[in-house]
Coordinates of C-alpha atoms and ligand atoms in Angstrom, one line a residue:
M1 CA 85.3 70.4 177.6
S2 CA 84.2 72.1 180.8
E3 CA 84.1 75.6 182.1
P4 CA 85.4 76.4 185.6
G5 CA 82.8 75.9 188.3
V6 CA 80.3 74.3 185.9
K7 CA 79.0 70.8 186.5
H8 CA 77.9 69.2 183.3
A9 CA 75.1 66.7 183.2
P10 CA 76.3 63.1 182.2
R11 CA 76.2 62.9 178.4
R12 CA 73.7 60.7 176.6
V13 CA 75.1 59.1 173.5
I14 CA 72.5 58.0 170.8
N15 CA 73.4 55.5 168.1
I16 CA 72.2 56.4 164.6
G17 CA 73.0 53.6 162.2
S18 CA 76.7 53.1 162.4
A19 CA 77.2 56.6 163.7
S20 CA 76.4 58.2 167.1
I21 CA 75.7 61.6 168.5
G22 CA 76.5 63.0 171.9
G23 CA 79.9 61.4 172.2
E24 CA 83.4 62.2 170.9
S25 CA 82.6 63.0 167.3
L26 CA 80.5 65.7 165.7
L27 CA 77.5 64.4 163.7
V28 CA 76.6 66.4 160.7
M29 CA 73.2 66.1 158.9
A30 CA 72.9 67.7 155.5
G31 CA 70.8 67.8 152.4
P32 CA 68.1 69.8 150.7
C33 CA 65.3 71.7 152.4
T34 CA 62.8 69.6 150.5
V35 CA 63.1 66.5 148.3
E36 CA 62.6 67.8 144.8
D37 CA 63.5 64.8 142.6
E38 CA 65.5 61.6 143.0
E39 CA 68.4 62.6 140.7
M40 CA 69.1 65.8 142.7
L41 CA 68.7 64.0 146.0
I42 CA 71.2 61.3 145.1
A43 CA 73.7 63.9 143.8
T44 CA 73.4 65.8 147.0
A45 CA 73.6 62.7 149.2
L46 CA 76.8 61.5 147.5
A47 CA 78.4 65.0 147.8
V48 CA 77.6 65.6 151.4
R49 CA 78.6 62.0 152.4
Q50 CA 81.9 62.5 150.6
A51 CA 82.4 65.7 152.7
G52 CA 81.7 63.8 155.9
A53 CA 78.0 64.1 156.6
L54 CA 76.6 60.8 157.9
V55 CA 72.8 61.7 158.0
L56 CA 70.8 62.8 154.9
R57 CA 68.2 65.5 155.6
G58 CA 65.3 66.4 153.3
G59 CA 61.6 67.2 153.8
A60 CA 58.9 65.0 152.4
F61 CA 56.2 66.9 154.3
K62 CA 56.9 70.7 154.5
P63 CA 55.5 72.9 157.2
R64 CA 55.1 76.1 155.1
T65 CA 53.9 79.4 156.5
S66 CA 51.8 80.0 153.5
P67 CA 49.4 77.3 152.1
S68 CA 50.3 78.3 148.6
S69 CA 54.0 77.5 149.1
Y70 CA 55.3 74.1 148.0
Q71 CA 54.1 71.6 150.6
G72 CA 56.5 68.7 149.8
M73 CA 56.1 65.6 147.7
G74 CA 54.8 63.5 150.5
R75 CA 55.2 59.7 150.8
P76 CA 57.2 59.2 147.5
A77 CA 59.9 61.4 148.9
L78 CA 60.3 59.1 151.9
E79 CA 61.2 56.2 149.5
M80 CA 63.6 58.5 147.6
L81 CA 65.3 59.5 150.8
Q82 CA 65.7 55.8 151.7
R83 CA 67.2 54.9 148.4
A84 CA 69.6 57.9 148.2
A85 CA 70.8 57.4 151.8
K86 CA 71.4 53.7 151.1
L87 CA 73.3 54.5 148.0
A88 CA 75.5 57.0 149.8
G89 CA 75.9 55.0 153.0
M90 CA 73.9 57.4 155.2
S91 CA 71.0 57.5 157.7
V92 CA 67.9 59.6 157.1
V93 CA 66.3 62.4 159.1
T94 CA 63.0 63.8 158.0
E95 CA 60.1 65.7 159.5
V96 CA 56.7 64.5 160.3
L97 CA 53.8 67.0 160.5
D98 CA 50.8 64.8 161.2
T99 CA 50.1 62.0 163.7
R100 CA 48.5 60.0 160.8
E101 CA 51.9 59.9 159.0
V102 CA 54.1 59.0 162.0
E103 CA 54.1 55.2 161.3
T104 CA 55.1 55.7 157.7
V105 CA 57.8 58.2 158.5
A106 CA 59.1 55.9 161.3
E107 CA 59.4 53.1 158.7
N108 CA 61.5 55.2 156.4
A109 CA 63.6 57.4 158.7
D110 CA 66.4 56.7 161.2
I111 CA 65.6 60.0 163.0
I112 CA 62.1 61.6 163.1
Q113 CA 62.2 65.4 163.1
V114 CA 59.6 67.4 164.9
G115 CA 59.8 70.9 163.5
S116 CA 59.7 74.3 165.2
R117 CA 56.0 74.8 164.3
N118 CA 55.1 71.5 166.0
M119 CA 57.2 71.6 169.2
H120 CA 54.0 72.3 171.2
N121 CA 51.9 69.6 169.4
T122 CA 51.7 67.2 172.3
A123 CA 49.7 64.6 170.3
L124 CA 52.5 64.5 167.8
L125 CA 55.2 64.3 170.4
K126 CA 53.5 61.3 172.1
E127 CA 53.0 59.5 168.8
V128 CA 56.6 60.1 167.7
G129 CA 57.9 59.1 171.1
R130 CA 56.1 55.8 170.9
T131 CA 57.8 54.7 167.7
G132 CA 61.0 54.3 169.7
R133 CA 63.0 56.0 167.0
P134 CA 65.5 58.8 167.9
V135 CA 63.7 62.1 167.7
L136 CA 65.1 65.4 166.5
L137 CA 63.2 68.0 168.5
K138 CA 63.5 71.5 167.1
R139 CA 63.0 74.5 169.4
G140 CA 59.8 76.3 168.9
M141 CA 60.6 79.7 167.3
S142 CA 59.0 81.5 170.3
S143 CA 59.7 79.0 173.0
T144 CA 61.8 79.3 176.2
L145 CA 64.2 76.6 177.1
A146 CA 61.8 75.5 179.9
E147 CA 59.0 75.0 177.3
W148 CA 61.4 73.2 175.0
L149 CA 62.4 70.8 177.7
A150 CA 58.8 70.3 178.7
A151 CA 58.1 69.2 175.1
A152 CA 61.1 66.7 175.4
E153 CA 59.4 65.4 178.6
Y154 CA 56.4 64.3 176.5
I155 CA 58.7 62.1 174.5
F156 CA 60.5 60.8 177.6
A157 CA 57.1 59.9 179.1
T158 CA 56.6 57.4 176.3
G159 CA 59.7 55.6 177.4
N160 CA 61.8 57.0 174.5
D161 CA 64.9 58.9 175.7
D162 CA 66.7 59.1 172.4
I163 CA 66.1 62.9 171.9
I164 CA 68.3 65.3 170.1
L165 CA 67.6 68.9 170.8
C166 CA 68.0 71.3 167.8
E167 CA 68.5 75.1 168.3
R168 CA 67.1 76.7 165.1
G169 CA 66.9 80.3 166.0
I170 CA 64.2 82.3 167.8
R171 CA 62.0 85.2 167.0
T172 CA 63.3 88.5 168.3
F173 CA 62.9 92.2 167.2
E174 CA 65.8 91.7 164.8
T175 CA 64.8 91.3 161.1
A176 CA 68.2 91.3 159.4
T177 CA 68.4 87.6 159.9
R178 CA 65.6 85.1 159.5
N179 CA 65.8 84.2 163.2
T180 CA 68.2 85.0 166.0
L181 CA 70.5 82.1 166.7
D182 CA 70.6 81.5 170.5
L183 CA 74.0 79.9 171.0
S184 CA 73.9 80.4 174.8
A185 CA 71.1 77.8 174.7
V186 CA 73.5 75.3 173.4
S187 CA 76.0 75.8 176.2
L188 CA 73.3 76.1 178.9
L189 CA 71.4 72.9 177.7
R190 CA 74.7 71.0 178.0
E191 CA 74.9 72.1 181.6
I192 CA 71.3 71.2 182.5
T193 CA 70.6 68.1 180.3
G194 CA 72.7 65.2 179.1
L195 CA 70.9 65.2 175.7
P196 CA 72.8 65.8 172.5
V197 CA 72.3 69.4 171.3
I198 CA 72.7 70.4 167.6
V199 CA 72.4 73.6 165.7
D200 CA 70.6 74.5 162.5
P201 CA 72.6 77.4 161.0
S202 CA 70.4 77.5 157.9
H203 CA 67.0 78.3 159.3
S204 CA 68.5 80.4 162.2
T205 CA 70.1 82.8 159.8
G206 CA 68.3 82.4 156.5
K207 CA 71.4 83.6 154.7
R208 CA 74.1 81.5 153.0
S209 CA 77.0 83.7 154.0
L210 CA 76.2 83.3 157.7
V211 CA 76.0 79.5 157.6
A212 CA 79.7 78.9 157.9
P213 CA 80.5 81.4 160.6
M214 CA 77.5 80.3 162.7
S215 CA 78.4 76.6 162.3
R216 CA 81.9 77.3 163.5
A217 CA 80.6 79.2 166.4
A218 CA 78.1 76.5 167.3
V219 CA 80.8 73.9 167.4
A220 CA 82.9 76.2 169.6
A221 CA 79.9 76.5 171.9
G222 CA 79.8 72.8 172.4
A223 CA 77.2 71.6 169.8
D224 CA 77.2 67.8 169.3
G225 CA 76.2 68.2 165.7
L226 CA 74.8 70.4 162.9
I227 CA 71.9 70.2 160.4
I228 CA 72.7 72.1 157.3
E229 CA 70.8 72.7 154.1
V230 CA 72.8 71.9 150.9
H231 CA 71.5 72.1 147.3
P232 CA 73.4 71.5 144.1
Q233 CA 71.8 74.6 142.5
P234 CA 70.4 76.9 145.3
E235 CA 69.3 79.5 142.7
I236 CA 66.6 77.1 141.4
A237 CA 65.7 75.4 144.8
L238 CA 62.0 75.0 145.4
C239 CA 62.5 76.0 149.0
D240 CA 65.1 77.9 151.1
G241 CA 67.6 78.4 148.2
P242 CA 69.1 81.6 149.8
Q243 CA 70.2 79.8 152.9
S244 CA 71.4 76.6 151.1
L245 CA 75.1 75.9 150.7
R246 CA 76.5 74.5 147.5
P247 CA 78.2 71.1 147.9
E248 CA 81.7 72.7 147.5
E249 CA 81.0 75.3 150.1
F250 CA 79.7 72.5 152.4
A251 CA 82.9 70.5 151.9
I252 CA 85.1 73.5 152.9
L253 CA 82.9 74.1 156.0
M254 CA 83.2 70.4 157.1
G255 CA 87.0 70.8 157.2
Q256 CA 86.6 74.0 159.3
V257 CA 84.2 72.6 161.9
Q258 CA 86.3 69.5 162.4
R259 CA 89.2 71.8 163.1
V260 CA 87.2 73.8 165.6
R261 CA 86.0 70.6 167.3
E262 CA 89.6 69.3 167.6
T263 CA 90.7 72.7 169.1
I264 CA 88.1 72.8 171.8
K265 CA 88.8 69.3 172.9
S266 CA 91.9 70.6 174.7
F267 CA 89.9 73.4 176.6
Ligands
PEP1 C1 63.3 72.2 158.3 O1 64.3 71.8 158.9 O2 63.1 71.7 157.2 C2 62.4 73.2 158.9 C3 61.2 73.4 158.4 O3 62.9 73.8 160.0 P1 62.2 74.5 161.2 O4 61.1 73.6 161.7 O5 63.3 74.8 162.1 O6 61.6 75.8 160.6
MN2 MN1 64.3 74.7 154.9

C-alpha cells in the first residue's frame, strides 16, 4: 500500500515465535489487562487463539495511576502466561516496570512491553534493549513522535533493532474518551521509519463500543498489528473491564480486520 508521492521506509519484519510482524500479515495480540488467575487466563488464551490472535497479552506487573489500585500478581503471573500461551500455541507479550525485573520478564516473554508511563525511562529502555528480545514500545501519553523515536533510539543503541511501536492514544483536551487515538501517527511513522507499528484500541478509547471501529480504522491506516484487551467476564475484571471485549466480540472483530487488511492490499 502506498500513497501517491510518498516514499515509504523499507519495512522491517520481526519474527515472533512462528509468526512475524511488519510483513504481509496482521499480527494481533490479545488477552486480559492483567493476569487474574490461571483458569481465566487459559480460557481467554484458547478463545483469542481460536479467533486468530497469535500473541497472548496480560500484565504481571501493572503500572497503575493510584497506588491503591491492583498492582498485578507479579512473578507467578509470568509463569501462568507461559503455561497458557504454550497450551494455546501462542507467544507472550508482557510489561516490565522495573530494571530489577527485566531478566525475569525476558526469560518468560517473547516480547517485552515498555508501557506508556515508562517510555521516558532511559535506564529501563537500555536494560530491555540489552536482552535482545523484541520490544513493544508504547507511546508516552504526552509524547511527540520525535520523543517516541528518540526512546526507540535508546533501544537501537544497545544493538537491538527488534522494536514494535505501539500507538495507545495521547492526552488532549478531550475527556469523552480515555485518550485520543492518533491514527495519523501510524501512517506517518510508516513513512519515516521501517519499524512495525501497532495500535492499542483499548487504552486509547477506554470504551468497549469504540474498540471495533478504531481497530478497523487502524488497519485501514496501515497498522501492522493490534493489541486488544479481552476478558471472559469484563463486568468482574480487576482492571479495565469497561474497555475489554468479550471473546465472542473479539472473534467477530478479527474477521472484520482481516477483511479490511485484504481490501487495502489492493490500494
Ligand atoms: C497495558 O497495555 O497494560 C497498559 C498499561 O497500557 P499503557 O502503558 O498504554 O497505559
Ligand atoms: Mn489495561
